[in-house]
Amino acid sequence: MSTTDLTRGDPPARVPFYNNPKVRSLAYQFALCVVIVLLVWGAASNAIDHLRRAHIASGFGFWNTTAGFDISQTLISYSAQASTYGRAFWVGLLNTLLVAGLGIVFATIIGFVVGLSRLSKNWLLAKVAGGYVETIRNLPLLLQLLFWYNAVLKALPEIRDSLTIGGAVYLNNRGLFLPKPSALSGFGWVEIAFFVGLVLSIVFTIWARRRQERSGAQTPVLWVTLGLVVGLPVIALLATGVPVLFESPQAGRFNISGGIEVLPEFAALLFGLSIYTAAFIAEVVRAGITSVSRGQVEAAYSLGLRPRPTLRLIVVPQAMRVIIPPLTNQYLNLVKNSTLAVAIGYPDLVQVFTGTVLNQTGQAVEVVAITMLVYLTISLATSVAMNVYNSRMTLVER
Amino acid sequence: MKKIAALLALAVLVVAQSASAQTLKTVKDRGILNCGSNGTLAGFGLPDAQGNWTGLDVDLCRAIAAAIFNDPKKVKFVPLSAKDRFTALQSGEVDVLARNTTWTSSRDTSLGLNFTGVNYYDGQGFVVRKALKVNSALELNGASICVQQGTTTELNLTDYFRSHNMQMKSVTFATANEAVKAYDAGRCDAYTSDASALYAERLRLANANDHIILPEIISKEPLGPMVRQGDDQWFDIVKWTLFAMLNAEELNVTSKNVDEAAKSDNPEIKRLLGTEGNFGEQLGLTKDWVVRIVKLVGNYGESFERNVGQGSPLKIDRGLNRLWNKGGIQYAPPVR
């Protein structure tokens, strides 16, 4: 570029446009894009052409066809006779989100507890936590799921010998059956109380923070907000005379029906996923905490902070910066691992959609493509949420 | 750049092309028949400890191999789950799918596959614990039922309970193995599948005598082999292999007497065994194709008794699968 400036006065040497590095790099990138688009387009049109030539049905018309098969756990209304394959898709997706969401919560709690225990000065606690991590994370997840599922089935009594609490709660190898609450008129007051409590607690939190910034005085924020959010609705509930009807499960000839049903497949999958992922999260947490230099703790102590506030205010906030990126990985793994549900009969998205729907319709390309898109979306959404959280937690230098 | 793009595009085309037509030639060139089979169902497709496959469906593949190669061992059995079986045939991973598959209109039309015939007339039934004291499927209102995913069974089950105004809870598993295990563990009151499979699965339960198979047969399950659409020659070969085994039984030609029978004066036997006419060559095979099938594998009756009938642990009565002239509905068009 600058060679033209060597001798002033001469007209700049004419560089042909194809030797211009900018033009060149743009041209290469453009060519690469064209090739990729052509390849994808070629593969897609080729697939469509061959599907048509092989007389294999294609398209998304199946979405509105009646499904005709039953699903054991449905969070939204679904019936084999009236519902469509599209509805079955949503049922499966919600089941996946349920087990993945709860799994993430439980795995995080267990993981943090185990991770901190492993760093504990208590010898027994640290060794037990270490043993847990090394055992669980070194066994294949599928094996663990099968183990838990069969352990659940074998350990629980047969349906006719159900464990029961006062005929309201039943536990047997078909699942856990709980009374199902339904709201009667007057329950609206409880909801209003909850929202009032929520608003008040937010106002209180802001006030407490300002007060601390002004005067340094601390207020028991947690207890007050808890009292507002939980206490107020409870008072409203009692004041209106508990306007809730409990539908108890009823023992029939074969099964227990009515009430809320927790399937053993669901319990085994949730338990297996939580326990497995928690072992990895524990190590992530341990690594994060160890990464905070000893000097930080010593400085806190020398300022007069006690161990608990030191952990909460000094160590954990700094450790979180190290913990969050690998934690995101573990969450994504948990979501993807939930597809192993198919092995133990839990009706997740893969079991319902890529299993039964694919087989009944025979439209493998469409069904698999939709499923891949769904998992990609779930994973990317998890990742975006964690990245936002991460950017909030990064060290802000003042 | 352009050259590379063109080459890549060509590669994609070539890969996709190779899966169509000319199955017989492909099989001959390969020197072995790829047969999609069950792998876990006694009587239909199951390898033993030495890896020798046996079963009614297995015998059909062996018969095709015998007709083509004069060697029933030139078959590679590919165990397939109910869920993956059609994709395996569509993609060309197997040449023929003989995996106790129910013939239905949608499977025949929308998968790009064709059924070639029925090698076992079956129906769906239920197995329950004797302790439940249930004598009929109509008493199963409110029961939990274990079922295998991706089967017609799953749909029939819903239909049956709906048409009888009964409730049930189905628990679906990816494989029959898992479903049976869950039933055995008490997860379900009943396990449902094709009746023939129930006889086979019952043998695997912890205590087979504690379970009974209910008398109701709730559906028609004609089980048959499948091939890809668009290769009529291959379709004919698979179709007529089964017909040849049925015709051989009808004419009392067995694996033991086939050499004697070849000298017979009976014109029907002569045409079947290729001593008269060239019906085998019309299929793209040899004149003595049926001799090979019967000598190396046996006729339909022999195969039936050996795998699922009285000569097997299943001891299933022939019932509907008797020949048409013996009270059943197995009927093969004549060779002429």
XYZ file of C-alpha atoms in Angstrom:
734
model
C 0.000 0.000 0.000
C 2.607 2.484 1.058
C 5.119 1.787 -1.705
C 3.386 4.379 -3.868
C 4.354 7.125 -1.447
C 8.110 6.555 -1.755
C 8.764 9.163 -4.379
C 6.648 12.201 -4.044
C 5.314 13.708 -7.214
C 5.158 10.534 -9.278
C 1.648 9.465 -10.120
C 0.753 6.419 -7.934
C 1.456 3.126 -9.726
C -1.758 1.591 -11.023
C -2.405 -1.545 -8.967
C -4.887 -3.787 -10.742
C -8.032 -4.153 -8.628
C -7.586 -7.926 -8.352
C -4.292 -7.407 -6.578
C -5.895 -5.213 -3.973
C -5.792 -7.281 -0.733
C -9.141 -5.920 0.433
C -10.886 -6.869 -2.775
C -9.163 -10.245 -2.719
C -10.159 -11.160 0.817
C -13.729 -10.066 0.148
C -13.787 -12.114 -3.042
C -12.509 -15.224 -1.238
C -15.066 -14.866 1.517
C -17.812 -14.341 -1.009
C -16.727 -17.411 -2.977
C -16.655 -19.517 0.192
C -20.150 -18.364 1.132
C -21.418 -19.213 -2.345
C -19.869 -22.690 -2.153
C -21.396 -23.365 1.262
C -24.824 -22.127 0.176
C -24.587 -24.224 -2.989
C -23.601 -27.328 -1.027
C -26.437 -26.945 1.488
C -28.926 -26.137 -1.253
C -27.651 -29.054 -3.354
C -27.926 -31.493 -0.456
C -31.416 -30.269 0.468
C -32.817 -30.309 -3.064
C -31.161 -33.659 -3.671
C -32.770 -35.096 -0.549
C -36.181 -33.708 -1.505
C -35.839 -35.040 -5.035
C -34.865 -38.508 -3.857
C -37.594 -38.638 -1.223
C -40.079 -37.829 -3.954
C -38.599 -40.353 -6.356
C -38.630 -43.060 -3.657
C -42.287 -42.241 -2.922
C -41.525 -41.348 0.678
C -44.028 -38.874 2.084
C -42.524 -35.488 2.872
C -43.635 -32.094 4.104
C -45.157 -31.001 7.382
C -48.751 -32.047 6.740
C -48.471 -34.713 9.435
C -48.397 -31.966 12.095
C -52.207 -31.687 12.068
C -52.966 -35.406 11.766
C -54.542 -37.221 14.702
C -51.861 -38.936 16.756
C -53.809 -41.928 18.075
C -51.290 -42.991 20.703
C -51.248 -42.466 24.429
C -48.633 -40.586 26.491
C -48.143 -41.451 30.148
C -47.329 -37.959 31.432
C -48.992 -34.874 29.989
C -48.661 -31.379 31.425
C -51.182 -29.983 28.939
C -54.442 -31.636 27.977
C -53.877 -34.429 25.491
C -56.016 -37.316 24.345
C -55.045 -40.073 21.974
C -58.279 -39.779 19.993
C -58.501 -36.035 19.468
C -54.979 -34.638 19.687
C -52.601 -34.174 16.784
C -48.942 -35.038 16.266
C -48.282 -31.324 16.799
C -49.896 -31.535 20.227
C -47.817 -34.618 21.007
C -44.732 -32.574 20.136
C -45.659 -29.903 22.690
C -46.397 -32.546 25.321
C -42.957 -34.074 24.774
C -41.233 -30.698 24.744
C -42.864 -29.657 28.044
C -41.867 -32.973 29.621
C -38.270 -32.360 28.516
C -38.307 -28.795 29.855
C -39.808 -29.982 33.156
C -37.158 -32.607 33.814
C -34.323 -30.398 32.531
C -35.452 -27.333 34.502
C -35.892 -29.193 37.783
C -32.685 -31.134 37.085
C -30.713 -27.892 36.730
C -32.093 -26.570 40.030
C -31.375 -29.756 41.984
C -27.985 -30.356 40.368
C -26.921 -26.806 41.225
C -27.970 -27.109 44.875
C -26.378 -30.536 45.360
C -23.309 -29.486 43.376
C -22.664 -26.365 45.480
C -23.153 -28.261 48.739
C -20.845 -31.093 47.673
C -18.268 -28.727 46.195
C -18.081 -26.693 49.395
C -18.051 -29.869 51.514
C -15.052 -31.146 49.620
C -13.151 -28.022 50.711
C -14.353 -28.363 54.282
C -11.852 -28.733 57.137
C -13.978 -31.586 58.456
C -12.055 -34.668 57.316
C -15.053 -37.005 57.105
C -17.220 -34.524 55.198
C -14.456 -33.757 52.704
C -13.736 -37.454 52.081
C -17.407 -38.367 51.672
C -17.857 -35.532 49.169
C -14.685 -36.612 47.345
C -15.890 -40.213 47.207
C -19.258 -39.125 45.832
C -17.700 -37.036 43.059
C -15.200 -39.697 41.999
C -17.786 -42.503 41.966
C -20.614 -40.704 40.219
C -18.710 -38.895 37.520
C -16.792 -41.990 36.474
C -19.819 -44.189 35.796
C -21.758 -43.917 32.501
C -25.004 -41.989 32.916
C -27.110 -44.536 31.047
C -25.999 -47.234 33.470
C -26.872 -45.001 36.405
C -30.332 -44.230 35.008
C -31.094 -47.914 34.492
C -29.829 -48.602 38.002
C -31.989 -45.913 39.615
C -35.043 -46.908 37.594
C -34.781 -50.556 38.536
C -33.873 -49.617 42.111
C -37.017 -47.499 42.300
C -39.208 -50.238 40.823
C -37.757 -53.054 42.910
C -37.653 -51.188 46.216
C -41.200 -49.882 46.157
C -44.176 -52.079 47.065
C -46.668 -53.481 44.578
C -49.765 -51.441 43.964
C -51.947 -53.546 46.253
C -49.506 -53.100 49.135
C -49.155 -49.334 48.626
C -47.650 -47.267 51.374
C -50.259 -44.701 52.286
C -50.678 -41.744 54.577
C -54.270 -41.504 55.681
C -55.628 -42.577 52.299
C -54.541 -39.249 50.808
C -50.976 -39.974 49.729
C -49.997 -43.268 48.114
C -46.562 -44.573 47.223
C -45.986 -47.730 45.185
C -44.067 -48.938 42.151
C -46.490 -47.090 39.840
C -45.530 -43.747 41.320
C -46.283 -41.253 44.035
C -49.905 -40.091 44.249
C -50.692 -36.802 45.993
C -53.943 -34.938 46.586
C -54.548 -32.373 43.885
C -55.511 -28.902 45.158
C -57.985 -26.870 43.171
C -58.978 -23.277 43.922
C -62.472 -22.421 45.084
C -63.997 -18.927 44.993
C -62.225 -16.651 47.447
C -58.796 -17.950 46.453
C -58.333 -14.680 44.554
C -57.558 -12.945 47.887
C -54.568 -15.235 48.364
C -53.245 -14.325 44.933
C -53.727 -10.612 45.648
C -51.885 -11.022 48.973
C -49.013 -12.728 47.157
C -48.608 -9.886 44.666
C -48.879 -7.232 47.392
C -46.186 -9.112 49.334
C -44.006 -9.285 46.224
C -44.273 -5.539 45.546
C -43.691 -4.643 49.205
C -40.616 -6.867 49.399
C -39.100 -5.258 46.287
C -39.707 -1.792 47.757
C -38.214 -2.921 51.062
C -35.116 -4.375 49.369
C -34.441 -1.103 47.536
C -34.991 0.902 50.753
C -32.657 -1.409 52.707
C -29.905 -1.092 50.121
C -30.134 2.726 50.083
C -30.100 2.764 53.870
C -26.992 0.619 53.958
C -25.231 2.808 51.420
C -26.160 5.891 53.476
C -25.518 4.737 57.007
C -23.885 1.286 56.782
C -26.649 -0.216 58.951
C -27.750 -3.692 57.796
C -31.314 -4.991 57.783
C -32.414 -8.650 57.747
C -33.628 -8.402 54.135
C -34.044 -12.146 53.587
C -36.332 -12.719 56.559
C -38.490 -9.673 55.911
C -39.020 -10.472 52.210
C -39.701 -14.121 53.014
C -42.268 -13.021 55.580
C -43.934 -10.728 53.059
C -44.008 -13.159 50.121
C -44.971 -16.279 52.086
C -46.532 -14.903 55.258
C -49.091 -12.565 53.699
C -50.653 -15.228 51.403
C -50.794 -17.682 54.325
C -52.622 -15.121 56.464
C -55.020 -14.454 53.558
C -55.534 -18.200 53.109
C -56.451 -18.673 56.754
C -58.562 -15.517 56.869
C -60.725 -16.694 53.941
C -61.140 -20.136 55.509
C -58.806 -22.165 53.227
C -60.833 -22.016 49.980
C -59.011 -25.027 48.466
C -60.516 -28.370 47.541
C -58.188 -31.379 47.728
C -58.986 -34.117 45.254
C -57.634 -37.266 46.876
C -56.318 -40.132 44.755
C -58.693 -43.086 44.721
C -57.588 -46.709 44.672
C -59.331 -48.557 41.833
C -59.178 -52.217 40.899
C -55.842 -51.901 39.108
C -54.581 -48.399 39.636
C -54.823 -45.320 41.733
C -56.499 -42.524 39.830
C -57.071 -38.830 40.418
C -54.774 -36.458 42.242
C -51.254 -35.577 41.192
C -49.204 -38.468 39.908
C -45.392 -38.542 39.965
C -44.212 -41.311 37.636
C -41.319 -43.550 38.732
C -39.750 -42.919 35.290
C -39.773 -39.194 35.992
C -38.391 -39.616 39.506
C -35.586 -41.919 38.316
C -34.610 -39.624 35.437
C -34.666 -36.467 37.558
C -32.717 -38.139 40.352
C -30.154 -39.693 37.986
C -29.575 -36.479 36.015
C -29.308 -34.325 39.157
C -26.912 -36.660 40.947
C -24.724 -37.103 37.852
C -24.491 -33.431 36.868
C -24.030 -32.384 40.517
C -20.765 -34.334 40.650
C -19.374 -32.219 37.809
C -20.785 -28.995 39.222
C -19.144 -29.800 42.580
C -15.750 -29.890 40.869
C -16.488 -26.651 39.018
C -17.413 -24.981 42.306
C -14.310 -26.349 44.042
C -12.102 -25.057 41.227
C -13.785 -21.636 41.413
C -13.339 -21.303 45.171
C -9.725 -22.481 45.082
C -8.999 -19.913 42.380
C -9.657 -17.043 44.808
C -6.259 -16.252 46.286
C -5.693 -16.927 49.975
C -4.752 -13.290 50.464
C -8.354 -12.193 49.856
C -9.570 -14.284 52.783
C -6.734 -13.121 55.006
C -7.495 -9.501 54.114
C -11.150 -10.039 54.995
C -10.250 -11.600 58.316
C -7.878 -8.772 59.120
C -10.746 -6.330 58.516
C -12.696 -8.231 61.135
C -15.093 -10.195 58.902
C -16.140 -13.576 60.220
C -15.830 -16.758 58.096
C -19.442 -16.806 56.900
C -19.608 -13.199 55.627
C -16.126 -13.707 54.180
C -17.387 -16.610 52.087
C -20.555 -14.794 51.069
C -19.158 -11.340 50.367
C -15.543 -11.927 49.358
C -14.918 -15.464 48.109
C -18.110 -16.506 46.282
C -18.525 -13.302 44.210
C -14.970 -13.687 42.928
C -15.302 -17.438 42.470
C -18.466 -17.002 40.411
C -16.463 -15.415 37.617
C -14.549 -18.663 37.251
C -17.540 -20.903 37.940
C -20.149 -19.578 35.505
C -18.658 -20.498 32.099
C -18.056 -24.195 32.944
C -21.364 -24.248 34.853
C -23.093 -23.264 31.606
C -21.482 -26.304 29.990
C -22.876 -28.568 32.690
C -26.377 -27.135 32.257
C -26.194 -27.727 28.507
C -24.991 -31.277 29.138
C -27.888 -31.914 31.469
C -30.406 -30.739 28.873
C -28.853 -32.953 26.232
C -28.501 -35.933 28.593
C -32.221 -35.767 29.357
C -32.728 -37.507 25.992
C -31.609 -40.738 27.683
C -35.187 -40.754 29.012
C -35.997 -43.075 26.130
C -34.168 -45.926 27.888
C -36.445 -45.880 30.926
C -39.761 -44.981 29.324
C -40.095 -41.336 30.332
C -42.039 -39.540 27.573
C -39.623 -36.702 26.745
C -39.372 -34.995 23.371
C -37.099 -37.631 21.857
C -39.201 -40.531 23.089
C -42.519 -39.066 21.951
C -41.501 -37.193 18.823
C -38.397 -38.798 17.340
C -39.653 -42.141 18.646
C -43.337 -42.727 18.188
C -44.237 -39.841 15.861
C -41.304 -40.562 13.540
C -42.253 -44.208 13.389
C -45.970 -43.645 12.835
C -45.451 -41.032 10.114
C -42.213 -42.369 8.640
C -41.009 -38.803 8.037
C -37.546 -39.089 9.489
C -35.994 -36.039 7.838
C -38.632 -33.560 9.029
C -38.991 -35.006 12.517
C -35.254 -35.203 13.172
C -34.724 -31.711 11.775
C -37.403 -30.268 14.069
C -35.931 -32.076 17.073
C -32.428 -30.825 16.335
C -33.768 -27.293 15.986
C -35.537 -27.576 19.340
C -32.450 -28.781 21.216
C -30.344 -26.127 19.524
C -32.848 -23.476 20.639
C -32.987 -24.753 24.224
C -29.201 -24.931 24.449
C -28.637 -21.517 22.878
C -31.266 -19.963 25.161
C -29.583 -21.500 28.224
C -26.255 -20.264 26.974
C -27.535 -16.714 26.349
C -29.123 -16.561 29.814
C -25.871 -17.709 31.431
C -23.831 -15.231 29.382
C -26.038 -12.373 30.507
C -25.606 -13.526 34.110
C -21.868 -13.861 33.539
C -21.523 -10.320 32.204
C -23.314 -9.050 35.305
C -20.988 -10.986 37.573
C -17.719 -10.010 35.919
C -15.443 -7.879 38.005
C -16.403 -4.247 37.606
C -13.325 -2.144 38.265
C -13.865 1.182 39.912
C -12.774 -23.268 -6.302
C -15.327 -24.055 -8.935
C -13.714 -27.390 -9.600
C -13.882 -28.330 -5.932
C -17.513 -27.230 -5.700
C -18.425 -29.240 -8.777
C -16.626 -32.297 -7.420
C -18.371 -32.014 -4.061
C -21.762 -31.586 -5.682
C -21.064 -34.635 -7.832
C -20.066 -36.661 -4.773
C -23.347 -35.813 -3.066
C -25.264 -36.887 -6.165
C -23.365 -40.153 -6.587
C -23.798 -41.129 -2.930
C -27.530 -40.512 -3.151
C -27.912 -42.332 -6.484
C -26.294 -45.582 -5.436
C -29.166 -46.458 -3.109
C -31.723 -47.078 -5.868
C -32.717 -49.961 -8.178
C -30.800 -53.090 -9.225
C -30.866 -54.679 -5.765
C -30.243 -58.203 -7.130
C -27.089 -57.063 -8.919
C -25.897 -55.179 -5.849
C -26.455 -58.224 -3.643
C -24.686 -60.528 -6.103
C -21.719 -58.162 -6.417
C -21.506 -57.839 -2.668
C -21.709 -61.624 -2.294
C -23.911 -61.383 0.788
C -27.532 -60.472 1.557
C -28.151 -57.758 4.177
C -31.274 -58.716 6.070
C -32.966 -56.439 8.628
C -34.061 -58.670 11.466
C -35.461 -58.495 14.976
C -32.573 -59.741 17.082
C -34.479 -60.122 20.349
C -37.622 -62.084 19.499
C -37.464 -65.841 19.930
C -39.170 -67.690 17.074
C -38.782 -64.824 14.598
C -35.250 -63.470 14.842
C -32.744 -64.203 17.576
C -29.047 -65.072 17.572
C -27.910 -67.801 19.953
C -24.751 -67.767 22.071
C -22.664 -68.813 19.051
C -24.139 -66.055 16.908
C -26.286 -68.420 14.813
C -29.516 -66.702 13.916
C -32.779 -68.638 13.991
C -36.428 -67.768 13.464
C -39.241 -67.668 10.946
C -38.141 -64.294 9.556
C -34.516 -65.422 9.615
C -35.437 -68.481 7.548
C -37.033 -66.269 4.905
C -33.775 -64.346 4.487
C -31.830 -67.604 4.419
C -34.189 -68.858 1.697
C -33.532 -65.742 -0.407
C -29.785 -66.242 0.047
C -30.151 -69.930 -0.848
C -32.014 -69.013 -4.044
C -29.390 -66.460 -5.072
C -26.102 -67.946 -3.830
C -27.017 -71.606 -3.184
C -25.756 -70.933 0.335
C -28.117 -70.016 3.191
C -25.205 -68.722 5.260
C -24.520 -65.784 2.963
C -26.729 -63.474 4.986
C -25.671 -60.663 7.258
C -28.398 -60.129 9.832
C -28.762 -56.551 11.021
C -30.691 -56.357 14.298
C -33.129 -53.419 14.150
C -35.430 -51.845 16.728
C -39.077 -51.300 15.799
C -38.319 -47.608 15.658
C -35.338 -47.768 13.277
C -36.392 -50.553 10.941
C -37.969 -48.523 8.115
C -35.172 -45.970 7.992
C -32.643 -48.795 7.678
C -34.449 -50.227 4.637
C -35.101 -46.809 3.052
C -31.450 -45.825 3.331
C -30.255 -49.089 1.761
C -28.550 -50.381 4.899
C -30.501 -53.607 4.420
C -31.823 -55.215 1.213
C -34.892 -56.772 2.772
C -36.680 -56.181 6.061
C -38.001 -59.389 7.629
C -38.758 -58.224 11.139
C -42.295 -59.247 12.185
C -43.671 -56.049 10.645
C -47.434 -55.516 10.403
C -48.762 -54.750 6.937
C -50.782 -51.522 7.064
C -51.893 -49.151 4.323
C -49.850 -46.193 5.525
C -46.675 -48.239 5.816
C -47.282 -49.597 2.328
C -47.848 -46.185 0.758
C -46.011 -43.403 2.567
C -42.655 -44.975 3.416
C -41.431 -45.667 -0.106
C -41.511 -49.364 0.805
C -43.642 -52.330 -0.232
C -44.858 -55.407 1.605
C -44.268 -58.541 -0.444
C -46.607 -60.898 1.394
C -47.564 -62.342 4.780
C -45.358 -64.949 6.391
C -47.252 -64.976 9.684
C -50.884 -64.053 10.392
C -50.821 -62.663 13.898
C -53.047 -60.639 16.221
C -52.472 -58.526 19.288
C -53.025 -59.963 22.741
C -52.342 -59.321 26.421
C -50.366 -61.148 29.070
C -51.324 -60.585 32.740
C -50.451 -62.028 36.132
C -52.636 -64.950 37.185
C -52.907 -63.390 40.648
C -54.991 -60.546 39.190
C -57.740 -63.076 38.390
C -58.514 -61.403 35.087
C -60.063 -63.690 32.482
C -60.726 -61.277 29.663
C -59.187 -58.145 28.206
C -62.567 -56.486 28.777
C -61.850 -56.596 32.518
C -58.745 -54.452 32.143
C -60.531 -51.113 32.690
C -58.152 -48.754 34.523
C -55.088 -50.966 34.130
C -51.518 -49.867 33.434
C -50.181 -51.468 30.272
C -46.554 -51.731 29.138
C -46.047 -51.430 25.385
C -43.218 -51.113 22.897
C -42.787 -47.850 21.031
C -43.158 -47.441 17.291
C -45.477 -50.390 16.773
C -49.029 -50.839 15.521
C -49.576 -52.315 18.983
C -49.385 -48.848 20.493
C -52.231 -47.607 18.283
C -54.419 -50.727 18.543
C -54.224 -50.522 22.303
C -55.652 -46.994 22.333
C -58.332 -47.950 19.790
C -59.425 -51.050 21.694
C -59.870 -49.283 25.023
C -61.605 -46.386 23.371
C -64.063 -48.550 21.448
C -64.948 -50.410 24.663
C -65.228 -47.187 26.698
C -62.454 -48.242 29.028
C -59.584 -46.302 30.571
C -55.946 -47.361 30.711
C -52.493 -45.944 31.309
C -49.879 -46.923 28.784
C -46.185 -46.907 29.652
C -44.091 -46.815 26.492
C -40.580 -48.222 26.116
C -38.120 -48.046 23.243
C -37.500 -51.799 23.126
C -39.574 -54.884 23.892
C -36.849 -55.920 26.346
C -37.335 -52.852 28.530
C -41.121 -53.093 28.333
C -41.116 -56.754 29.412
C -38.657 -56.039 32.220
C -40.875 -53.235 33.540
C -43.934 -55.515 33.370
C -42.013 -58.203 35.216
C -41.054 -55.685 37.909
C -44.728 -54.860 38.482
C -44.734 -51.463 36.789
C -47.726 -52.536 34.676
C -50.693 -54.858 35.107
C -50.432 -56.149 31.559
C -47.988 -56.305 28.673
C -49.354 -56.166 25.159
C -47.821 -57.254 21.872
C -48.470 -59.605 18.984
C -49.693 -62.940 20.348
C -46.712 -64.786 18.881
C -44.358 -62.390 20.670
C -46.258 -62.869 23.936
C -45.540 -66.612 23.807
C -41.863 -65.841 23.251
C -41.609 -63.099 25.878
C -43.437 -65.147 28.489
C -40.537 -67.592 28.469
C -38.250 -64.803 29.626
C -40.323 -63.734 32.637
C -38.991 -64.556 36.092
C -41.735 -67.107 36.663
C -43.474 -67.929 33.383
C -46.241 -69.961 35.035
C -47.496 -66.984 37.046
C -48.663 -65.292 33.854
C -51.459 -66.074 31.416
C -52.207 -64.863 27.910
C -55.756 -63.544 27.670
C -57.995 -65.110 24.996
C -58.873 -61.852 23.191
C -57.081 -61.052 19.981
C -57.788 -57.366 19.474
C -56.373 -56.729 16.025
C -55.284 -58.136 12.681
C -51.505 -58.252 12.481
C -50.409 -59.691 9.150
C -46.618 -59.811 9.487
C -44.560 -59.756 6.336
C -41.254 -58.850 4.707
C -40.667 -55.470 3.068
C -38.519 -54.161 0.205
C -37.914 -50.711 -1.258
C -40.277 -49.413 -3.941
C -39.003 -49.064 -7.475
C -37.226 -52.403 -7.991
C -39.855 -54.814 -9.280
C -37.422 -57.657 -9.911
C -36.265 -57.672 -6.296
C -39.868 -57.312 -5.120
C -40.759 -60.436 -7.155
C -37.824 -62.433 -5.803
C -38.733 -61.785 -2.164
C -42.443 -62.337 -2.854
C -41.918 -65.616 -4.701
C -39.412 -66.979 -2.202
C -42.241 -67.086 0.344
C -44.678 -68.473 -2.261
C -42.140 -71.151 -3.184
C -41.883 -72.283 0.442
C -45.694 -72.391 0.720
C -46.109 -74.234 -2.600
C -43.454 -76.740 -1.557
C -45.389 -77.522 1.607
C -48.634 -77.825 -0.349
C -46.993 -80.330 -2.712
C -45.349 -82.205 0.186
C -41.859 -81.317 -0.966
C -39.628 -81.218 2.101
C -35.922 -80.707 2.760
C -35.622 -84.508 3.153
C -37.401 -85.656 -0.023
C -36.618 -82.823 -2.414
C -34.134 -84.876 -4.446
C -36.671 -87.687 -4.873
C -39.395 -85.178 -5.656
C -37.291 -83.698 -8.451
C -37.723 -87.002 -10.306
C -41.510 -86.880 -9.837
C -43.886 -86.953 -12.798
C -46.311 -84.556 -11.126
C -46.347 -81.523 -13.480
C -46.907 -79.088 -10.620
C -43.831 -80.378 -8.762
C -41.856 -80.379 -12.028
C -42.662 -76.724 -12.634
C -41.942 -75.798 -9.007
C -38.582 -77.546 -8.939
C -37.560 -76.332 -12.365
C -37.350 -79.664 -14.183
C -39.965 -78.219 -16.524
C -40.136 -74.599 -17.723
C -37.725 -71.840 -16.704
C -39.672 -69.947 -14.069
C -36.575 -69.320 -11.968
C -34.768 -67.659 -14.846
C -37.723 -65.341 -15.380
C -37.082 -64.084 -11.840
C -33.409 -63.512 -12.598
C -32.412 -66.652 -10.670
C -31.542 -70.195 -11.711
C -33.948 -72.981 -12.794
C -33.400 -74.952 -9.592
C -34.000 -72.006 -7.231
C -36.788 -73.768 -5.318
C -34.681 -76.937 -4.940
C -32.020 -74.786 -3.315
C -34.530 -73.110 -0.978
C -36.222 -76.308 0.131
C -33.061 -78.369 0.428
C -31.095 -75.764 2.378
C -33.852 -74.111 4.424
C -37.018 -76.194 4.115
C -40.632 -75.563 3.171
C -42.925 -73.201 5.083
C -44.325 -75.907 7.351
C -40.857 -77.161 8.315
C -39.706 -73.631 9.059
C -42.847 -72.920 11.092
C -42.664 -76.035 13.265
C -38.914 -75.638 13.834
C -39.118 -71.981 14.912
C -42.470 -71.299 16.512
C -44.474 -74.544 16.350
C -44.307 -77.857 18.173
C -40.588 -78.307 17.521
C -39.795 -75.094 19.390
C -40.138 -73.929 23.020
C -42.957 -71.571 21.925
C -45.323 -74.392 20.855
C -47.679 -72.034 19.005
C -50.602 -73.694 17.245
C -50.567 -73.111 13.498
C -54.099 -71.704 13.530
C -54.587 -69.169 10.732
C -51.169 -70.051 9.343
C -52.266 -73.494 8.155
C -52.424 -73.898 4.404
C -55.707 -72.929 2.761
C -56.602 -76.565 2.120
C -56.028 -77.454 5.776
C -58.246 -74.837 7.402
C -55.870 -71.886 7.403
C -55.454 -68.854 5.145
C -51.887 -69.321 3.887
C -52.357 -69.472 0.120
C -49.719 -69.108 -2.561
C -50.396 -68.475 -6.272
C -49.249 -71.355 -8.468
C -45.941 -71.578 -10.316
C -46.728 -71.806 -14.016
